[in-house]
C-alpha cells in the first residue's frame, strides 16, 4: 500500500543566476536540488489548451515538473485529497513523489513542461486506471 499523500507534493525553488550585465537568467538543476538522481528527462510541448495529459500514478517513479515556458495546471490526488498547482515560473518546479495521481491541463500557448524523472521509462510502473490507483492506496 502506498502511503504518500499530497502533503508530500511540494514546490521546490530552482537556483537562479541573475546576470549582472542584464543578459537574462540561468537556472541550474543539479542533483542537490532533488531528493533523487535524475534518470530520464522528457518534455511536453504543443499541448492544445483543451487537452489533458497525465492521468496516471507511478508505483516507484518520482517526477519533478517545471514550466520552462508558459503555464499549465497540475491536479494531484492521493485518493483522499486533491490540490491544483499552477506552474508558470521557470525557477520553480513541482516534486511529485510516487503513489500520487496527476493530471495536467489548461496549457497556455507555447507552454513547455519539462519532467525530470527518477526512473527509466517502464510502462509497468504506471497505474493508468483511477479505480486501480484507489485500490493501491
Ligand atoms: P503518457 O504517459 O500517456 O503521457 P502523459 O502522461 O504525459 O500524458 O505517454 C505518451 C506515450 O509516450 C506513451 O505511449 C508512452 C510514451 N512514453 C515513452 O515512450 N517514454 C517516456 O519516457 C514517456 C514519459 C512516455
PDB file of C-alpha atoms and ligand atoms in Angstrom:
ATOM      1  CA  UNK A   1       0.000   0.000   0.000  1.00  0.00           C
ATOM      2  CA  UNK A   2       1.238   3.438  -0.918  1.00  0.00           C
ATOM      3  CA  UNK A   3       1.006   5.882   1.971  1.00  0.00           C
ATOM      4  CA  UNK A   4       2.244   9.000   0.193  1.00  0.00           C
ATOM      5  CA  UNK A   5      -0.172  11.949   0.269  1.00  0.00           C
ATOM      6  CA  UNK A   6      -0.440  15.277  -1.494  1.00  0.00           C
ATOM      7  CA  UNK A   7       1.405  16.752   1.513  1.00  0.00           C
ATOM      8  CA  UNK A   8       4.458  15.023   0.036  1.00  0.00           C
ATOM      9  CA  UNK A   9       3.968  17.002  -3.198  1.00  0.00           C
ATOM     10  CA  UNK A  10       5.893  20.241  -2.962  1.00  0.00           C
ATOM     11  CA  UNK A  11       7.100  23.246  -4.881  1.00  0.00           C
ATOM     12  CA  UNK A  12      10.900  23.478  -4.932  1.00  0.00           C
ATOM     13  CA  UNK A  13      12.952  26.524  -5.840  1.00  0.00           C
ATOM     14  CA  UNK A  14      15.430  26.071  -8.663  1.00  0.00           C
ATOM     15  CA  UNK A  15      18.632  28.064  -8.091  1.00  0.00           C
ATOM     16  CA  UNK A  16      18.653  31.048 -10.446  1.00  0.00           C
ATOM     17  CA  UNK A  17      21.682  33.006 -11.618  1.00  0.00           C
ATOM     18  CA  UNK A  18      20.670  36.548 -12.482  1.00  0.00           C
ATOM     19  CA  UNK A  19      23.143  38.015 -14.921  1.00  0.00           C
ATOM     20  CA  UNK A  20      24.886  41.141 -13.647  1.00  0.00           C
ATOM     21  CA  UNK A  21      25.038  42.503 -17.205  1.00  0.00           C
ATOM     22  CA  UNK A  22      21.318  42.009 -17.820  1.00  0.00           C
ATOM     23  CA  UNK A  23      21.829  39.158 -20.276  1.00  0.00           C
ATOM     24  CA  UNK A  24      18.924  37.214 -18.780  1.00  0.00           C
ATOM     25  CA  UNK A  25      18.546  34.446 -16.241  1.00  0.00           C
ATOM     26  CA  UNK A  26      20.000  30.975 -15.958  1.00  0.00           C
ATOM     27  CA  UNK A  27      18.553  28.171 -13.820  1.00  0.00           C
ATOM     28  CA  UNK A  28      20.545  25.115 -12.793  1.00  0.00           C
ATOM     29  CA  UNK A  29      19.097  21.799 -11.584  1.00  0.00           C
ATOM     30  CA  UNK A  30      21.900  19.823 -10.007  1.00  0.00           C
ATOM     31  CA  UNK A  31      21.412  16.646  -8.003  1.00  0.00           C
ATOM     32  CA  UNK A  32      21.355  18.580  -4.718  1.00  0.00           C
ATOM     33  CA  UNK A  33      18.091  20.291  -5.805  1.00  0.00           C
ATOM     34  CA  UNK A  34      16.195  16.977  -5.970  1.00  0.00           C
ATOM     35  CA  UNK A  35      15.907  14.110  -3.471  1.00  0.00           C
ATOM     36  CA  UNK A  36      16.789  11.597  -6.210  1.00  0.00           C
ATOM     37  CA  UNK A  37      19.211  11.089  -9.069  1.00  0.00           C
ATOM     38  CA  UNK A  38      17.706  12.042 -12.416  1.00  0.00           C
ATOM     39  CA  UNK A  39      17.457   9.003 -14.687  1.00  0.00           C
ATOM     40  CA  UNK A  40      15.326  10.434 -17.508  1.00  0.00           C
ATOM     41  CA  UNK A  41      14.329  13.804 -18.970  1.00  0.00           C
ATOM     42  CA  UNK A  42      11.323  14.426 -21.204  1.00  0.00           C
ATOM     43  CA  UNK A  43       9.136  17.372 -22.087  1.00  0.00           C
ATOM     44  CA  UNK A  44       5.612  18.088 -23.251  1.00  0.00           C
ATOM     45  CA  UNK A  45       5.054  20.850 -25.798  1.00  0.00           C
ATOM     46  CA  UNK A  46       2.471  21.937 -28.391  1.00  0.00           C
ATOM     47  CA  UNK A  47      -0.257  20.757 -25.992  1.00  0.00           C
ATOM     48  CA  UNK A  48      -3.660  22.139 -27.124  1.00  0.00           C
ATOM     49  CA  UNK A  49      -5.378  24.297 -24.492  1.00  0.00           C
ATOM     50  CA  UNK A  50      -8.287  21.832 -24.270  1.00  0.00           C
ATOM     51  CA  UNK A  51      -6.058  18.750 -23.880  1.00  0.00           C
ATOM     52  CA  UNK A  52      -5.352  16.847 -20.697  1.00  0.00           C
ATOM     53  CA  UNK A  53      -2.088  14.964 -20.055  1.00  0.00           C
ATOM     54  CA  UNK A  54      -1.052  12.615 -17.285  1.00  0.00           C
ATOM     55  CA  UNK A  55      -3.985  10.725 -15.862  1.00  0.00           C
ATOM     56  CA  UNK A  56      -1.873   8.181 -14.030  1.00  0.00           C
ATOM     57  CA  UNK A  57       0.249   7.499 -10.958  1.00  0.00           C
ATOM     58  CA  UNK A  58       3.615   5.808 -10.628  1.00  0.00           C
ATOM     59  CA  UNK A  59       4.485   2.870  -8.410  1.00  0.00           C
ATOM     60  CA  UNK A  60       8.114   3.904  -7.920  1.00  0.00           C
ATOM     61  CA  UNK A  61       8.957   6.879 -10.114  1.00  0.00           C
ATOM     62  CA  UNK A  62       9.318  10.372  -8.668  1.00  0.00           C
ATOM     63  CA  UNK A  63       8.992  13.299 -11.053  1.00  0.00           C
ATOM     64  CA  UNK A  64       9.881  16.988 -10.960  1.00  0.00           C
ATOM     65  CA  UNK A  65       7.809  19.177 -13.304  1.00  0.00           C
ATOM     66  CA  UNK A  66       8.885  22.629 -14.462  1.00  0.00           C
ATOM     67  CA  UNK A  67       7.038  25.093 -16.697  1.00  0.00           C
ATOM     68  CA  UNK A  68      10.142  26.226 -18.549  1.00  0.00           C
ATOM     69  CA  UNK A  69       7.838  28.259 -20.787  1.00  0.00           C
ATOM     70  CA  UNK A  70       4.199  29.309 -20.414  1.00  0.00           C
ATOM     71  CA  UNK A  71       1.866  27.823 -17.831  1.00  0.00           C
ATOM     72  CA  UNK A  72      -0.327  24.827 -17.037  1.00  0.00           C
ATOM     73  CA  UNK A  73      -2.194  23.347 -14.082  1.00  0.00           C
ATOM     74  CA  UNK A  74      -1.250  20.149 -12.292  1.00  0.00           C
ATOM     75  CA  UNK A  75      -4.008  18.395 -10.336  1.00  0.00           C
ATOM     76  CA  UNK A  76      -2.640  15.930  -7.779  1.00  0.00           C
ATOM     77  CA  UNK A  77      -4.690  13.372  -5.861  1.00  0.00           C
ATOM     78  CA  UNK A  78      -3.839  10.886  -3.123  1.00  0.00           C
ATOM     79  CA  UNK A  79      -7.220   9.172  -3.045  1.00  0.00           C
ATOM     80  CA  UNK A  80      -8.494  11.368  -0.186  1.00  0.00           C
ATOM     81  CA  UNK A  81      -7.422  14.900  -1.042  1.00  0.00           C
ATOM     82  CA  UNK A  82      -6.871  16.880  -4.215  1.00  0.00           C
ATOM     83  CA  UNK A  83      -4.931  20.017  -4.935  1.00  0.00           C
ATOM     84  CA  UNK A  84      -4.314  22.076  -8.045  1.00  0.00           C
ATOM     85  CA  UNK A  85      -0.984  23.772  -8.589  1.00  0.00           C
ATOM     86  CA  UNK A  86      -0.406  26.260 -11.387  1.00  0.00           C
ATOM     87  CA  UNK A  87       3.121  26.106 -12.733  1.00  0.00           C
ATOM     88  CA  UNK A  88       4.130  29.283 -14.543  1.00  0.00           C
ATOM     89  CA  UNK A  89       7.717  30.051 -13.487  1.00  0.00           C
ATOM     90  CA  UNK A  90      10.920  28.535 -14.880  1.00  0.00           C
ATOM     91  CA  UNK A  91      12.602  28.831 -11.468  1.00  0.00           C
ATOM     92  CA  UNK A  92      10.058  26.752  -9.521  1.00  0.00           C
ATOM     93  CA  UNK A  93       9.100  23.116 -10.001  1.00  0.00           C
ATOM     94  CA  UNK A  94       6.642  20.630  -8.575  1.00  0.00           C
ATOM     95  CA  UNK A  95       8.014  17.493  -6.961  1.00  0.00           C
ATOM     96  CA  UNK A  96       5.526  14.626  -7.302  1.00  0.00           C
ATOM     97  CA  UNK A  97       6.512  11.572  -5.299  1.00  0.00           C
ATOM     98  CA  UNK A  98       5.483   8.010  -6.094  1.00  0.00           C
ATOM     99  CA  UNK A  99       1.892   6.917  -5.494  1.00  0.00           C
ATOM    100  CA  UNK A 100       0.244  10.211  -6.469  1.00  0.00           C
ATOM    101  CA  UNK A 101      -2.332  10.571  -9.237  1.00  0.00           C
ATOM    102  CA  UNK A 102      -1.658  13.551 -11.547  1.00  0.00           C
ATOM    103  CA  UNK A 103      -3.481  15.298 -14.377  1.00  0.00           C
ATOM    104  CA  UNK A 104      -2.115  18.229 -16.359  1.00  0.00           C
ATOM    105  CA  UNK A 105      -4.399  20.669 -18.162  1.00  0.00           C
ATOM    106  CA  UNK A 106      -5.055  24.302 -19.038  1.00  0.00           C
ATOM    107  CA  UNK A 107      -1.834  24.574 -21.066  1.00  0.00           C
ATOM    108  CA  UNK A 108      -1.116  28.080 -22.315  1.00  0.00           C
ATOM    109  CA  UNK A 109       0.044  28.704 -25.846  1.00  0.00           C
ATOM    110  CA  UNK A 110       3.764  27.890 -26.074  1.00  0.00           C
ATOM    111  CA  UNK A 111       3.835  26.059 -22.735  1.00  0.00           C
ATOM    112  CA  UNK A 112       6.620  23.533 -22.228  1.00  0.00           C
ATOM    113  CA  UNK A 113       6.521  21.075 -19.326  1.00  0.00           C
ATOM    114  CA  UNK A 114       9.956  19.720 -18.509  1.00  0.00           C
ATOM    115  CA  UNK A 115       9.973  16.500 -16.467  1.00  0.00           C
ATOM    116  CA  UNK A 116      12.969  15.121 -14.591  1.00  0.00           C
ATOM    117  CA  UNK A 117      12.206  11.537 -13.606  1.00  0.00           C
ATOM    118  CA  UNK A 118      13.897   9.257 -11.088  1.00  0.00           C
ATOM    119  CA  UNK A 119      13.443   6.080 -13.163  1.00  0.00           C
ATOM    120  CA  UNK A 120      13.836   4.878 -16.717  1.00  0.00           C
ATOM    121  CA  UNK A 121      10.614   4.621 -18.731  1.00  0.00           C
ATOM    122  CA  UNK A 122       8.767   1.478 -17.700  1.00  0.00           C
ATOM    123  CA  UNK A 123       5.085   1.030 -18.535  1.00  0.00           C
ATOM    124  CA  UNK A 124       4.831  -1.464 -15.646  1.00  0.00           C
ATOM    125  CA  UNK A 125       5.461   1.422 -13.243  1.00  0.00           C
ATOM    126  CA  UNK A 126       2.245   3.166 -14.372  1.00  0.00           C
ATOM    127  CA  UNK A 127      -1.230   2.888 -12.869  1.00  0.00           C
ATOM    128  CA  UNK A 128      -3.488   4.320 -15.566  1.00  0.00           C
ATOM    129  CA  UNK A 129      -6.914   3.390 -14.133  1.00  0.00           C
ATOM    130  CA  UNK A 130      -8.153   5.639 -11.341  1.00  0.00           C
ATOM    131  CA  UNK A 131     -10.010   2.722  -9.685  1.00  0.00           C
ATOM    132  CA  UNK A 132      -6.754   0.717  -9.604  1.00  0.00           C
ATOM    133  CA  UNK A 133      -4.981   3.748  -8.164  1.00  0.00           C
ATOM    134  CA  UNK A 134      -7.545   3.941  -5.350  1.00  0.00           C
ATOM    135  CA  UNK A 135      -7.034   0.250  -4.662  1.00  0.00           C
ATOM    136  CA  UNK A 136      -3.264   0.792  -4.499  1.00  0.00           C
ATOM    137  CA  UNK A 137      -3.828   3.348  -1.725  1.00  0.00           C
TER     138      UNK A 137
HETATM  139  P1  LIG B   1       1.885   9.208 -21.485  1.00  0.00           P
HETATM  140  O1  LIG B   1       2.438   8.642 -20.228  1.00  0.00           O
HETATM  141  O2  LIG B   1       0.495   8.802 -21.865  1.00  0.00           O
HETATM  142  O3  LIG B   1       1.982  10.799 -21.467  1.00  0.00           O
HETATM  143  P2  LIG B   1       1.424  11.830 -20.392  1.00  0.00           P
HETATM  144  O4  LIG B   1       1.302  11.090 -19.112  1.00  0.00           O
HETATM  145  O5  LIG B   1       2.433  12.890 -20.295  1.00  0.00           O
HETATM  146  O6  LIG B   1       0.130  12.364 -20.892  1.00  0.00           O
HETATM  147  O7  LIG B   1       2.899   8.838 -22.642  1.00  0.00           O
HETATM  148  C1  LIG B   1       2.564   9.036 -24.003  1.00  0.00           C
HETATM  149  C2  LIG B   1       3.293   7.974 -24.816  1.00  0.00           C
HETATM  150  O8  LIG B   1       4.703   8.181 -24.741  1.00  0.00           O
HETATM  151  C3  LIG B   1       3.031   6.570 -24.320  1.00  0.00           C
HETATM  152  O9  LIG B   1       2.898   5.734 -25.457  1.00  0.00           O
HETATM  153  C4  LIG B   1       4.284   6.203 -23.584  1.00  0.00           C
HETATM  154  C5  LIG B   1       5.351   7.015 -24.289  1.00  0.00           C
HETATM  155  N1  LIG B   1       6.478   7.409 -23.416  1.00  0.00           N
HETATM  156  C6  LIG B   1       7.733   6.857 -23.650  1.00  0.00           C
HETATM  157  O10 LIG B   1       7.930   6.048 -24.569  1.00  0.00           O
HETATM  158  N2  LIG B   1       8.775   7.248 -22.850  1.00  0.00           N
HETATM  159  C7  LIG B   1       8.606   8.128 -21.835  1.00  0.00           C
HETATM  160  O11 LIG B   1       9.587   8.452 -21.117  1.00  0.00           O
HETATM  161  C8  LIG B   1       7.302   8.679 -21.598  1.00  0.00           C
HETATM  162  C9  LIG B   1       7.058   9.670 -20.495  1.00  0.00           C
HETATM  163  C10 LIG B   1       6.266   8.287 -22.425  1.00  0.00           C
END
